[in-house]
CSV table of C-alpha atoms and ligand atoms in Angstrom, one decimal:
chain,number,residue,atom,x,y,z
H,61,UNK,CA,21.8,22.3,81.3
H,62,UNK,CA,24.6,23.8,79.0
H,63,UNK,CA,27.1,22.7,77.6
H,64,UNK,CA,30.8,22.1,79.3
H,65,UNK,CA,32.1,25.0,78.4
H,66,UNK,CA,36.1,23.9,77.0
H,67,UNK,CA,37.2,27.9,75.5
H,68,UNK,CA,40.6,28.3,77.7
H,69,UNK,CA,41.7,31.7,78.3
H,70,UNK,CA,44.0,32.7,80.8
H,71,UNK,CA,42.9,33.2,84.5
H,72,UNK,CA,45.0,36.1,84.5
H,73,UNK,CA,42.5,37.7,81.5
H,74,UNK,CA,39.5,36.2,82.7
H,75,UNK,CA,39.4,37.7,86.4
H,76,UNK,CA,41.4,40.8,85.6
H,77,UNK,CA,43.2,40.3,88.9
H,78,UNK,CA,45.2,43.2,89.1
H,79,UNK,CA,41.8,45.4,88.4
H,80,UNK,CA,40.1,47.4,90.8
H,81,UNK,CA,36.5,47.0,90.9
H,82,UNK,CA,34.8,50.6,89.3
H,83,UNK,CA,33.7,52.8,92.4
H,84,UNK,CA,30.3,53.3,92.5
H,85,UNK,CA,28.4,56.4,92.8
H,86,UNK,CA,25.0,57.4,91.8
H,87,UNK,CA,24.1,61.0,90.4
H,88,UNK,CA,20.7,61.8,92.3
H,89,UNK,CA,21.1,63.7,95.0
H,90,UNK,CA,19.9,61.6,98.5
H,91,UNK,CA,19.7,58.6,96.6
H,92,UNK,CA,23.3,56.7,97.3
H,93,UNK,CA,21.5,54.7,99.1
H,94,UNK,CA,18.9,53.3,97.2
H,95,UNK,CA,18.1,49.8,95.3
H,96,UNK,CA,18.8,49.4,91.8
H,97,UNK,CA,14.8,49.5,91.2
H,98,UNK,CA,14.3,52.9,92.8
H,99,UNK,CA,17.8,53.9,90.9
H,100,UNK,CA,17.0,52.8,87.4
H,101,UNK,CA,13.5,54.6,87.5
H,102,UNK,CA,15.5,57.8,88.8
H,103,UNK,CA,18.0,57.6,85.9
H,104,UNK,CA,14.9,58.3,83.5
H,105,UNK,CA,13.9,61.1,85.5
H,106,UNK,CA,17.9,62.5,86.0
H,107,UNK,CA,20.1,62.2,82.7
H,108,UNK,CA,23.2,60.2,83.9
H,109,UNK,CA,25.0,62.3,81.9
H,110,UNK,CA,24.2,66.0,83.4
H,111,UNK,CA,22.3,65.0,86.5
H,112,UNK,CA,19.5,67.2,84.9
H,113,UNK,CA,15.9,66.9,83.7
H,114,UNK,CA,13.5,68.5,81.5
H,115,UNK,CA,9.5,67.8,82.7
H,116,UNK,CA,7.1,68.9,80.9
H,117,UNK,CA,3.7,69.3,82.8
H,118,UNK,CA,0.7,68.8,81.3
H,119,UNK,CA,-1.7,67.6,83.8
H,120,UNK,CA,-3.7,71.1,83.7
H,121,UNK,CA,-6.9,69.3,82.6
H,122,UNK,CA,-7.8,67.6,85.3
H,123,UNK,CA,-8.9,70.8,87.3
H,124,UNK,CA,-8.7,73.0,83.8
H,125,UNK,CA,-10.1,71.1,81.4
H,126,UNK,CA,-8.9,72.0,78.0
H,127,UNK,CA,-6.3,74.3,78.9
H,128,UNK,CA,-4.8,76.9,76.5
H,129,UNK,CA,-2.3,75.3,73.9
H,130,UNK,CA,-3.2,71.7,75.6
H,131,UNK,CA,-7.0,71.6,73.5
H,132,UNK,CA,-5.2,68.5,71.3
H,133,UNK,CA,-2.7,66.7,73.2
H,134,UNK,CA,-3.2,64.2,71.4
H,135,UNK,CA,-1.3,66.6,68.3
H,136,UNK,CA,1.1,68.4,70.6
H,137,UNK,CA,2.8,66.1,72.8
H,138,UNK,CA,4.1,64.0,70.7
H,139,UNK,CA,5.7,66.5,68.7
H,140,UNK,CA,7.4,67.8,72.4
H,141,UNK,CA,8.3,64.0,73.1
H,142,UNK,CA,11.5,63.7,71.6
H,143,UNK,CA,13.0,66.9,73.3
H,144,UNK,CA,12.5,66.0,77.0
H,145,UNK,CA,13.7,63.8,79.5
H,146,UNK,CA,10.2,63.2,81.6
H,147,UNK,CA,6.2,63.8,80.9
H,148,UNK,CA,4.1,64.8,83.9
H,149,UNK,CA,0.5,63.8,83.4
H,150,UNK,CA,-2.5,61.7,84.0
H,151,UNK,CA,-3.0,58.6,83.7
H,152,UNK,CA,-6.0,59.4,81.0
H,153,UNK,CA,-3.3,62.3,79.3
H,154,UNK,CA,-0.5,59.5,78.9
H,155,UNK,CA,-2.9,56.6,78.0
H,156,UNK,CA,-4.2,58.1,75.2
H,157,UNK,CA,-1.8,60.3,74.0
H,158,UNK,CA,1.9,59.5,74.6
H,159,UNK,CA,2.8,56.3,72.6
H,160,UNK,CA,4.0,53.4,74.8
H,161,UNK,CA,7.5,53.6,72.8
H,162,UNK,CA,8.3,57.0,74.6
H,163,UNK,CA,10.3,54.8,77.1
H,164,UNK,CA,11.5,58.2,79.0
H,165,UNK,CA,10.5,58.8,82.3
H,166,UNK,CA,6.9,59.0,83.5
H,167,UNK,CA,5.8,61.5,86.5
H,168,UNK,CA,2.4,60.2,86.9
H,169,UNK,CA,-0.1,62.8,88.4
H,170,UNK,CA,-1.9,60.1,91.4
H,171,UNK,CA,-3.8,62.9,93.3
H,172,UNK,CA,-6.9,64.3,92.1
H,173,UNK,CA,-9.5,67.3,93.1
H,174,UNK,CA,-12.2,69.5,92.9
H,175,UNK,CA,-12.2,71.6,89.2
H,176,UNK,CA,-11.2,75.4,89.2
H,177,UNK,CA,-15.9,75.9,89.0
H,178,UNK,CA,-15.3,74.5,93.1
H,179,UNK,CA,-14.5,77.3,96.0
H,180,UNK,CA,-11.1,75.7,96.9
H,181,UNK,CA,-9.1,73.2,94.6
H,182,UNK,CA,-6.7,72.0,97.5
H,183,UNK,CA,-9.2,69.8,99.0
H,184,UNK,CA,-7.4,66.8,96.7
H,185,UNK,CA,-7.4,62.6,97.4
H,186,UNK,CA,-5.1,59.9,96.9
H,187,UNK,CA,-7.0,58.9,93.4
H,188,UNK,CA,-4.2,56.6,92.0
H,189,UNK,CA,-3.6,52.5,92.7
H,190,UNK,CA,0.1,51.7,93.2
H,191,UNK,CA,-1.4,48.6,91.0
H,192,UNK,CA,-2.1,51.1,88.4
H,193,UNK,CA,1.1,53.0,88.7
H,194,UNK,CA,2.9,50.0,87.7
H,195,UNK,CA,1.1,49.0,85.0
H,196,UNK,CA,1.7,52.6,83.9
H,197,UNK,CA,5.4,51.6,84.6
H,198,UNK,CA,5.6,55.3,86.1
H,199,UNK,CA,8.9,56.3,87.3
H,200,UNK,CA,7.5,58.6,90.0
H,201,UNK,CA,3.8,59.5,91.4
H,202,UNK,CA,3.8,62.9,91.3
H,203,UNK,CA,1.7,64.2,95.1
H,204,UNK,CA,0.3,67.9,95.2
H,205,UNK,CA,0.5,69.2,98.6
H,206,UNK,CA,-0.8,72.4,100.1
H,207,UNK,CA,1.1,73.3,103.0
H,208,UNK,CA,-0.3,76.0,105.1
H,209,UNK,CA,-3.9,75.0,103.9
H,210,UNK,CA,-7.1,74.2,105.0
H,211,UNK,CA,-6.2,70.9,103.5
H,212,UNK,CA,-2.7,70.8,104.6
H,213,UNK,CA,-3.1,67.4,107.2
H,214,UNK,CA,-5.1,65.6,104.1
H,215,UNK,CA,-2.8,66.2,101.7
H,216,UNK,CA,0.4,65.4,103.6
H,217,UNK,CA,-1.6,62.3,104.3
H,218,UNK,CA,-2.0,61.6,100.7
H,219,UNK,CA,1.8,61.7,100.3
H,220,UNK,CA,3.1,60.0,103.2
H,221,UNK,CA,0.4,56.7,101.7
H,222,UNK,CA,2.0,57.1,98.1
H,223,UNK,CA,5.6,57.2,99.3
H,224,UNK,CA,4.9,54.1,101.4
H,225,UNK,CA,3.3,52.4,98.4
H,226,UNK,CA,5.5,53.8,96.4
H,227,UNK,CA,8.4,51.8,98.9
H,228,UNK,CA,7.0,48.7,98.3
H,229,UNK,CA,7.9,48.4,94.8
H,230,UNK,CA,10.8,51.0,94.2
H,231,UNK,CA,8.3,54.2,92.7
H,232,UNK,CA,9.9,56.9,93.6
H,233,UNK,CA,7.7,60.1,94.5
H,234,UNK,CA,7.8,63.3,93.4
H,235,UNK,CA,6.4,65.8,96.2
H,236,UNK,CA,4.9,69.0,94.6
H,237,UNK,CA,4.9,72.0,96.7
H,238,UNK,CA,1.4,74.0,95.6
H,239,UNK,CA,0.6,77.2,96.4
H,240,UNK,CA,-3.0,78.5,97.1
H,241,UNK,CA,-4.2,81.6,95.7
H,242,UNK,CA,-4.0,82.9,99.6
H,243,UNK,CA,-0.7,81.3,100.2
H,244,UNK,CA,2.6,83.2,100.7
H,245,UNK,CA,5.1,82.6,98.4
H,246,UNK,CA,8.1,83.5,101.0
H,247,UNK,CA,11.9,82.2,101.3
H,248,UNK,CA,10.8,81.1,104.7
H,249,UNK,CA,7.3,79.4,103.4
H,250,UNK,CA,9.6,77.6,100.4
H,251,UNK,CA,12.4,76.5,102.6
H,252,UNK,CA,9.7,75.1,105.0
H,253,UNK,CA,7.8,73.2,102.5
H,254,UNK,CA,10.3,71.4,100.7
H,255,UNK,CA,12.4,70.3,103.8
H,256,UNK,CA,9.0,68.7,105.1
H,257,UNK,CA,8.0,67.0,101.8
H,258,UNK,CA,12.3,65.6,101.8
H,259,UNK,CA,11.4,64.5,105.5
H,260,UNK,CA,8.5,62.6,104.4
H,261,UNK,CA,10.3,60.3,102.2
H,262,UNK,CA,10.0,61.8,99.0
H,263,UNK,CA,12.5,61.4,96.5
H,264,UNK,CA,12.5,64.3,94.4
H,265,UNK,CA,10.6,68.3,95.1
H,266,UNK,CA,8.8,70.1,92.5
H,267,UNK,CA,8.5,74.0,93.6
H,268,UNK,CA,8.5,77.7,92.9
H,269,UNK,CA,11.8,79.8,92.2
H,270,UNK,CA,12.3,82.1,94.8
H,271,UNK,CA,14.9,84.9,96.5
H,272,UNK,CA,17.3,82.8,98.1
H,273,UNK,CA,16.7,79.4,96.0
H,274,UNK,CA,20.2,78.4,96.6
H,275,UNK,CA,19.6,78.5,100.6
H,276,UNK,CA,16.1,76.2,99.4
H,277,UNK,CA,18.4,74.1,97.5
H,278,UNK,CA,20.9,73.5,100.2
H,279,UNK,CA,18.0,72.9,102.9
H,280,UNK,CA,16.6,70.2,101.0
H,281,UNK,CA,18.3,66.3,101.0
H,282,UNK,CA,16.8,65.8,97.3
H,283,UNK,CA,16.5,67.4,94.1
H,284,UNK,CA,14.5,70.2,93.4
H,285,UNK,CA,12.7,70.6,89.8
H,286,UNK,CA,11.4,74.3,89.6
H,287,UNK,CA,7.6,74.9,88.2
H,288,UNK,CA,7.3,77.0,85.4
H,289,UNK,CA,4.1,78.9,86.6
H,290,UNK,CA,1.7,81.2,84.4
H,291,UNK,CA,3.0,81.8,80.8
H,292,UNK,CA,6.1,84.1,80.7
H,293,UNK,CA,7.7,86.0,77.6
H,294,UNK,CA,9.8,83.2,75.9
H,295,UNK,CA,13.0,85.2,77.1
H,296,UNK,CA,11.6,85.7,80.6
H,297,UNK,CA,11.0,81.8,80.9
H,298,UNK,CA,14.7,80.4,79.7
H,299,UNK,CA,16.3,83.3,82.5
H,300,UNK,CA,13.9,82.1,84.9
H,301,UNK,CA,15.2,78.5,83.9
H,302,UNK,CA,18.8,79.5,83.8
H,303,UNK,CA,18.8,81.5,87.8
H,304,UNK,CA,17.1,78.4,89.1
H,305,UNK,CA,19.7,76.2,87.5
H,306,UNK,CA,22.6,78.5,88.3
H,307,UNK,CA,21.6,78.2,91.6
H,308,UNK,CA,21.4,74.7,92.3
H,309,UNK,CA,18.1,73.4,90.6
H,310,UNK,CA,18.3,69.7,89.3
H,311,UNK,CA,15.8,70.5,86.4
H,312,UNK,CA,12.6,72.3,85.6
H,313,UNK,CA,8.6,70.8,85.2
H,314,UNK,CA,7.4,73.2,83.3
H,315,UNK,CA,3.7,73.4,81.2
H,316,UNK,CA,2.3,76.3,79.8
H,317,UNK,CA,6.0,78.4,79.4
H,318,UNK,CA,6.3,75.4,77.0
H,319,UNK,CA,3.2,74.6,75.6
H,320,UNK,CA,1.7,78.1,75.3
H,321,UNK,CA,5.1,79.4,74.0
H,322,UNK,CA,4.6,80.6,70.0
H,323,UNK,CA,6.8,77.8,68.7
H,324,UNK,CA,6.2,75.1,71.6
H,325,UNK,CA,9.2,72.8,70.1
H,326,UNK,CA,11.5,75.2,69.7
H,327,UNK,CA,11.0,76.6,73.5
H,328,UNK,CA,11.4,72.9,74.7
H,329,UNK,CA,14.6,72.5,72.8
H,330,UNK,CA,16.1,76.2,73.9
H,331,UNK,CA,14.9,74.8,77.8
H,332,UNK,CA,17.1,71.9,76.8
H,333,UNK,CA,20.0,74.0,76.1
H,334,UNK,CA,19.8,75.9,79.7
H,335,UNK,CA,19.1,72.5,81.7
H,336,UNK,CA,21.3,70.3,80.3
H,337,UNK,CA,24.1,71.8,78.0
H,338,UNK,CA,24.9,75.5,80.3
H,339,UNK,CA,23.5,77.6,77.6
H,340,UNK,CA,22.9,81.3,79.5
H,341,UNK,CA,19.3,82.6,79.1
H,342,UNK,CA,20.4,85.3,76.4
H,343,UNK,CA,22.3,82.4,74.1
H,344,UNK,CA,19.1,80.1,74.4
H,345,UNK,CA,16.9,83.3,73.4
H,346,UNK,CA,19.0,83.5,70.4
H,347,UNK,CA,18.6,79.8,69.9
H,348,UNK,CA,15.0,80.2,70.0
H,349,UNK,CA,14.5,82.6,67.9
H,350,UNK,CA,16.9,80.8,65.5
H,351,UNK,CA,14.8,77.9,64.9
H,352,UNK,CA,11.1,79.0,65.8
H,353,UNK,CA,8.9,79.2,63.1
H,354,UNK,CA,11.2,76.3,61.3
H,355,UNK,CA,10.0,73.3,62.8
H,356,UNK,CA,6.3,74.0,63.7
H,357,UNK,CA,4.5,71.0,64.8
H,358,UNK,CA,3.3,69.2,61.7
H,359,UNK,CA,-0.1,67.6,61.9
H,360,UNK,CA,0.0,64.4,59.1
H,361,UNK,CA,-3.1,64.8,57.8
H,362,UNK,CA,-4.1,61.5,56.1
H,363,UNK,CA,-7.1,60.5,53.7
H,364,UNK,CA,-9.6,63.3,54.3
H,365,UNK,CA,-7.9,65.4,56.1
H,366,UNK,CA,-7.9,63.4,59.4
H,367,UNK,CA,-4.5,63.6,61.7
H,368,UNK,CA,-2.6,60.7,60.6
H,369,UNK,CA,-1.8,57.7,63.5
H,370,UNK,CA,0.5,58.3,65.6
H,371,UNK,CA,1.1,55.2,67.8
I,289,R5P,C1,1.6,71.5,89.5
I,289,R5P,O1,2.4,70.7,89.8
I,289,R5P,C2,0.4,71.2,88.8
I,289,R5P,O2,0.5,69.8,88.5
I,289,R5P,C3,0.2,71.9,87.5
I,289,R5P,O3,-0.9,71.4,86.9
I,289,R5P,C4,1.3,72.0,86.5
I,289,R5P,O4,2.4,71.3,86.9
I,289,R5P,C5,1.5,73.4,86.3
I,289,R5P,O5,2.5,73.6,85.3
I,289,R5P,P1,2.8,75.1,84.8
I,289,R5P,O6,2.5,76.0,86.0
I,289,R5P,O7,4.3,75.1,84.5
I,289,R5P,O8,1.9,75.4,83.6
């Protein structure tokens, strides 16, 4: 029991009478609403401060295998850690290669499928335990679906039982909008997509730029992170980065625009500037240029030449 507590102050002080209590409002779009769990896990995702994120992608391998620039994660992510807001991965990426002290948001990849050797990579499965999710203290699951597919009904199913597991213990769920090799990549097909996935229950979109984004943007109840795509010319990515958030974008996921860029910590940095500090594509350009080449990423190399620990 503690102790009778005899410190006097003056009611007056103590209860601030005269004082307002601070009005609350919460700076993810669609998510007023929500408990403090769901909240706290979407202020890791979304910087309180800007309302923006920076995702990096690297979930290639589990269709890919060792993708181009992503042959050592185990070297390159960590050196990418400390300039983003969120990692999107599997559960096998992040176990074994993004130190448990990261404490930044977590986009766990929960579906899997066939590899790029199969006839059609849409035909995915819920492969993720909420049980494991938690323990992986994942701010979102992050859902592939393929709308318009073969696969389309599966998928969606998928999602819908990962948001309602997701609801049971305030893991939010990031919705990503794939497109198939024989899938249009329309205005109309975008603004469709995205509004179902929102409808669902999903709490955040990840999908392609497209004409018209900001009509996509205002169609959907929650944020949109734009997908970085195939590998772009440094400058082409940062103004692809800068349109999308110009027009109403909450953040980017991006991969291999960052990780297959020629100096994959300076791009990261110079995606920073656009997403969360209004630098315009040409000014993040120059800040690229500025500093690639300075920092490359360093491998420690410890007694016999072996990569030093990391974590
Ligand atoms: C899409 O969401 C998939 O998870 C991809 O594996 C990944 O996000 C692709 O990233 P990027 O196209 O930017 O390399």
């Amino acid at each position: 029991m503690a102790e009778k507590d005899t410190t006097q102050v003056s009611a007056e002080k103590a209860y601030y009478e005269d004082v307002p209590p601070p009005a609350q409002s919460f700076h993810v779009k669609g998510a007023a609403h929500a408990e403090w769990g769901l909240k706290d896990r979407l202020s890791r995702i979304f910087s309180p401060t800007t309302g923006h994120t920076v995702m990096l992608a690297f979930d290639h391998g589990y269709i890919m295998g060792p993708t181009t620039g992503l042959e050592r994660m185990d070297i390159v992510i960590p050196n990418l850690a400390p300039h983003i807001d969120v990692f999107m991965a599997t559960r096998g990426a992040l176990r074994t290669c993004v130190p448990p002290t990261f404490n930044k948001g977590i986009a766990l990849r929960s579906t899997a499928g066939p590899s790029i050797l199969a006839d059609d990579v849409t035909d995915e499965v819920l492969a993720v335990d909420i049980e494991d999710a938690i323990r992986m203290n994942a701010s979102c699951m992050a859902i592939q679906t393929f709308i318009g597919s073969p696969f389309e009904r599966q998928t969606i199913d998928n999602l819908n039982k990962a948001i309602n597991a997701g609801n049971r213990y305030a893991i939010a769920t990031l919705g990503v909008v794939a497109v198939g090799k024989q899938m249009e990549r329309t205005t109309r097909f975008f603004l469709l997509a995205t509004r179902m996935l929102a409808e669902f229950g999903v709490h955040l979109v990840k999908t392609y730029y497209c004409d018209d984004f900001k009509k996509v943007v205002a169609a959907c109840p929650v944020p949109i992170v734009i997908a970085g795509g195939k590998k772009l010319p440094e400058n082409e990515a940062l103004t692809l980065a800068y349109h999308a958030i110009g027009d109403g974008a909450a953040g980017v996921d991006m991969g291999r625009n960052i990780f297959q860029a020629d100096d994959p910590v300076a791009m990261v940095q110079a995606i920073g500037k656009v997403v969360h500090e209004g630098y315009s594509d040409k000014r993040a350009y120059e800040f690229y240029k500025d500093i690639a080449g300075n920092d490359k990423p360093v491998v420690k190399r410890g007694r016999r030449g072996r990569p030093k620990k990391i974590f």
